[in-house]
CSV table of C-alpha atoms in Angstrom, one decimal:
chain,number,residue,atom,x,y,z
A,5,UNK,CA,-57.9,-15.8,118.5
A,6,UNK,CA,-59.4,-15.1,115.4
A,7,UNK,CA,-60.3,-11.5,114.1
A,8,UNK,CA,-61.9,-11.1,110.6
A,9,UNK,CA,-61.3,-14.2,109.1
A,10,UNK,CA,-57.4,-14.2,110.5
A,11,UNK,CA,-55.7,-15.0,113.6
A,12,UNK,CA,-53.5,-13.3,116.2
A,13,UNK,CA,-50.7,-16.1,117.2
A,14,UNK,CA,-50.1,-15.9,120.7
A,15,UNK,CA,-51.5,-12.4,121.2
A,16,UNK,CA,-49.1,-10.9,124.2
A,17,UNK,CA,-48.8,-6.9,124.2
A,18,UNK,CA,-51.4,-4.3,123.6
A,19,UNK,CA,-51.2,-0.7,123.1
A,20,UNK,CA,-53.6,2.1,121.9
A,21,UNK,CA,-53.7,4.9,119.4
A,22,UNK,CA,-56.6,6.2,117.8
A,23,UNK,CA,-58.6,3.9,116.4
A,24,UNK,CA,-56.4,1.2,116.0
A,25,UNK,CA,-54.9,-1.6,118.4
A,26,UNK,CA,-51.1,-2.5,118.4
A,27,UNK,CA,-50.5,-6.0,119.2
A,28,UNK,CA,-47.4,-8.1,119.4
A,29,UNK,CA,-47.7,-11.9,118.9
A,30,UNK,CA,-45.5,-14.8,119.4
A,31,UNK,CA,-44.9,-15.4,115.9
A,32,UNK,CA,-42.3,-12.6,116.1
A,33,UNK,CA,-45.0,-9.8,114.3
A,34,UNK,CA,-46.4,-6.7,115.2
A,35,UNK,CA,-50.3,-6.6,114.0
A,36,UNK,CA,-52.1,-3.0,113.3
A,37,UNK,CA,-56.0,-3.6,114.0
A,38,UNK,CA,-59.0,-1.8,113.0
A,39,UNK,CA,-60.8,-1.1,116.6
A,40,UNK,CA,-63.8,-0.3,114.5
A,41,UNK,CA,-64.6,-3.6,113.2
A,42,UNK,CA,-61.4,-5.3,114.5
A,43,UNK,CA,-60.2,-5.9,111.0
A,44,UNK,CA,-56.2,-6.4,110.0
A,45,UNK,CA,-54.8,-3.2,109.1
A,46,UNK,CA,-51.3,-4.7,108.3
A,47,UNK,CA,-48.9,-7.1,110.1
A,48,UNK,CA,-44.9,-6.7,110.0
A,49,UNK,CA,-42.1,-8.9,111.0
A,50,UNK,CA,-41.0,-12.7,110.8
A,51,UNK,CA,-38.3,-14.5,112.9
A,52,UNK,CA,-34.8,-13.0,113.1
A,53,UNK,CA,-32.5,-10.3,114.6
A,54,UNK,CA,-32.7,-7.4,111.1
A,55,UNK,CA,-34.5,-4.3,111.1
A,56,UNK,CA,-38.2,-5.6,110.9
A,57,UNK,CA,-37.5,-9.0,112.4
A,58,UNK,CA,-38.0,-9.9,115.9
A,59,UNK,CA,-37.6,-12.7,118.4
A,60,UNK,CA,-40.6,-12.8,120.9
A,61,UNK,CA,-41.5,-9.2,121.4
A,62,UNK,CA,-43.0,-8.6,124.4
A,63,UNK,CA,-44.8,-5.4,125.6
A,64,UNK,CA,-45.3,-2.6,123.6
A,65,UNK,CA,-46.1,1.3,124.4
A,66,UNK,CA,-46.7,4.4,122.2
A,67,UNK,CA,-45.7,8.4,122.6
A,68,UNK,CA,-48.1,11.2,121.6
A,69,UNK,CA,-46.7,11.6,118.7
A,70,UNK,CA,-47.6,7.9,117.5
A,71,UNK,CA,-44.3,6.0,117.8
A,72,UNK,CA,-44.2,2.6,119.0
A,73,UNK,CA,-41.5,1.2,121.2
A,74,UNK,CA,-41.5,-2.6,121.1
A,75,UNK,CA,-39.5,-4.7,123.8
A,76,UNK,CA,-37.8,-7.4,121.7
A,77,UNK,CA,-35.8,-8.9,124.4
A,78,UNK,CA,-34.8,-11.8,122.8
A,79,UNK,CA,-32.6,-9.3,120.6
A,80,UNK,CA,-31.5,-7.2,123.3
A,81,UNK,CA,-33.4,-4.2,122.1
A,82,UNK,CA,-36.0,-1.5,121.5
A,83,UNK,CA,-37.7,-1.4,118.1
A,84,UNK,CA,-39.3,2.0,117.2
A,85,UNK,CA,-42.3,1.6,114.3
A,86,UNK,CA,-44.0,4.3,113.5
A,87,UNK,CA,-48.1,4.0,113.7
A,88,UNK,CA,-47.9,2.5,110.0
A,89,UNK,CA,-45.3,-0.3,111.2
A,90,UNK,CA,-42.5,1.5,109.1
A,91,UNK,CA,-38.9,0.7,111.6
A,92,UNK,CA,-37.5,4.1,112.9
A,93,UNK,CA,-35.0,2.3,114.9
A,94,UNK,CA,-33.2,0.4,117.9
A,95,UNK,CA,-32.8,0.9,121.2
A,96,UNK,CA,-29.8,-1.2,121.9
A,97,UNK,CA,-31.3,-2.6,125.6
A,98,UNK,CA,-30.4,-5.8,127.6
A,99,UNK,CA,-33.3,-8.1,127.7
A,100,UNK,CA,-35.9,-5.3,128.1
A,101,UNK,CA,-39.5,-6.9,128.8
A,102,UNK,CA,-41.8,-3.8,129.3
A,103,UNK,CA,-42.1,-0.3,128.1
A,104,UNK,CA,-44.3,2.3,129.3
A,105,UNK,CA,-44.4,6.1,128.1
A,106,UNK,CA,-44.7,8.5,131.3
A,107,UNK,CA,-44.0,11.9,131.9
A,108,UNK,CA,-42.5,12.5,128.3
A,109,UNK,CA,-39.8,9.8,129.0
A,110,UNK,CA,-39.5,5.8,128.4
A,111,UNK,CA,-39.4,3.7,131.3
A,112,UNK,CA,-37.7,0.0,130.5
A,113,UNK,CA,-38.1,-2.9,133.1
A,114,UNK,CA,-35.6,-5.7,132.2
A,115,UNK,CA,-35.3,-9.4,132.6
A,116,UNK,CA,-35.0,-11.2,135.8
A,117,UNK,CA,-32.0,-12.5,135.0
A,118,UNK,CA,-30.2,-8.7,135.0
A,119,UNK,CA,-32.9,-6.6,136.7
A,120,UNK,CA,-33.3,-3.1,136.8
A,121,UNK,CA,-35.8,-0.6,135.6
A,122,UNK,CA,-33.8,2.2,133.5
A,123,UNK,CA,-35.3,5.5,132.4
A,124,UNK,CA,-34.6,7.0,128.7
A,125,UNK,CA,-35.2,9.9,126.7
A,126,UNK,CA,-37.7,9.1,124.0
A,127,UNK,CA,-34.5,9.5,121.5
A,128,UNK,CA,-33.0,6.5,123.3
A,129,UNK,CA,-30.7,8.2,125.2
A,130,UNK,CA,-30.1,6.5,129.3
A,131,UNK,CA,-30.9,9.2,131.7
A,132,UNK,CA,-30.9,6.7,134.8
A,133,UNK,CA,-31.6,3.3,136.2
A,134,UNK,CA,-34.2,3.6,139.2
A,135,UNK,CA,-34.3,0.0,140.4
A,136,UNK,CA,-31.3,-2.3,140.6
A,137,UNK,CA,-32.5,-5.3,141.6
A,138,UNK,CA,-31.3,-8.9,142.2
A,139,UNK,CA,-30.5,-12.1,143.9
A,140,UNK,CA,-30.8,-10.9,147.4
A,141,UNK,CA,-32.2,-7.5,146.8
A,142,UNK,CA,-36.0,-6.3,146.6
A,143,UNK,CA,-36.8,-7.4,143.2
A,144,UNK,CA,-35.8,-10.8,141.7
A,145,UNK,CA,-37.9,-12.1,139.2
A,146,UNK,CA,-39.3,-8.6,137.5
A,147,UNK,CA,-42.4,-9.5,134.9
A,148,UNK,CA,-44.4,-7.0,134.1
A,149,UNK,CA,-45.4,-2.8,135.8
A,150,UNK,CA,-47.5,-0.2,135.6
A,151,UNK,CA,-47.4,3.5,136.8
A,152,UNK,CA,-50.2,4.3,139.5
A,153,UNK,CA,-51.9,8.0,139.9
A,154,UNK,CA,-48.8,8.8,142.3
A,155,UNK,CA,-46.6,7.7,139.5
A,156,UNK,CA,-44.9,4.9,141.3
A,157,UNK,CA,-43.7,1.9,139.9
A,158,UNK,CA,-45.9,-1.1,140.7
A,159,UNK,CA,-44.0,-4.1,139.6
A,160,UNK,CA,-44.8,-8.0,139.4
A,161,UNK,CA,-42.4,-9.9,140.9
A,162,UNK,CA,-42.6,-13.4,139.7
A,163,UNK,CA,-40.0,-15.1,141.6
A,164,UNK,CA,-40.9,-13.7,144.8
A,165,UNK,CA,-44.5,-14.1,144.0
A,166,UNK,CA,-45.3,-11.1,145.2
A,167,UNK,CA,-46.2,-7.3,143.7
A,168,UNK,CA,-43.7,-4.2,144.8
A,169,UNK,CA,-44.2,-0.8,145.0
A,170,UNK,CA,-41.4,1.4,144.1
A,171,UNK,CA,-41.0,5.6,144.6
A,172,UNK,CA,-40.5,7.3,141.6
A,173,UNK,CA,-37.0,7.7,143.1
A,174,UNK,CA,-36.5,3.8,143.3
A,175,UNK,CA,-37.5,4.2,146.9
A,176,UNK,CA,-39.6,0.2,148.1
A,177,UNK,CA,-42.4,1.8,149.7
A,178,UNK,CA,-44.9,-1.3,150.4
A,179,UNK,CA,-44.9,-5.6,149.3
């Protein structure tokens, strides 16, 4: 899609803050748009596994305080920007493929092929895993979630074709 004069390749993950939209793309950036006039602010990353390279980032979410955690699940990992696109740091993470920011801690759903939804400081640090899912279990092809006003975990499964709802305990409460 083209903004400006340039183009967003394979726009996939969208966050808010301030005036500005966050977007990952498939061409293993991060984009920083204007939401004024939807100009380019600045785009960071290329292909790779480095600080400020990533392969297929995926969702994105960002704290009050304006940092931005990126799923780069190809690489196994967390990247923290901060709201300029300068890297903070890593989250060493299997295959994480969504992030949401929730009650002052990270949430982290990862891939179908090792499911689970784990719950971190925003330093990183693993305070729990809420979900355990898997062949057999309740959850087996995890995609995407959201938090609803009750703050329980709505999650698409993909494989099951079907969307589950999830205590904040870890609790299935509905299919």
């Amino acid at each position: 899609s083209q903004l400006g004069g340039r183009e967003l390749h394979g726009p996939y993950g969208i966050a808010i803050h301030g005036d500005n939209a966050y977007v990952t793309c498939w061409n293993h950036t991060i984009s920083k748009l204007s939401l004024t006039d939807m100009s380019f602010v600045r785009t960071k990353g290329e292909y790779g596994s480095a600080d400020g390279q990533f392969d297929y980032p995926t969702q994105l979410a960002i704290d009050p305080t304006g940092l931005i955690f990126i799923a780069d699940s190809c690489n196994n990992r967390i990247c923290v920007y901060d709201v300029d696109l300068f890297h903070q740091r890593s989250i060493n993470m299997e295959k994480p493929l969504d992030v949401k920011i929730a009650r002052g801690q990270l949430y982290v759903l990862c891939h179908y092929s090792n499911p689970c939804m784990h719950v971190l400081t925003l330093n990183g640090v693993m305070e729990c895993s809420l979900v355990t899912c898997g062949a057999g279990m309740v959850v087996k092809g995890p995609v995407f979630f959201c938090l609803d006003s009750l703050n329980n975990f709505v999650i698409s499964d993909q494989e099951s074709h079907s969307i589950r709802v999830f205590s904040p305990e870890g609790n299935l409460l509905h299919t």
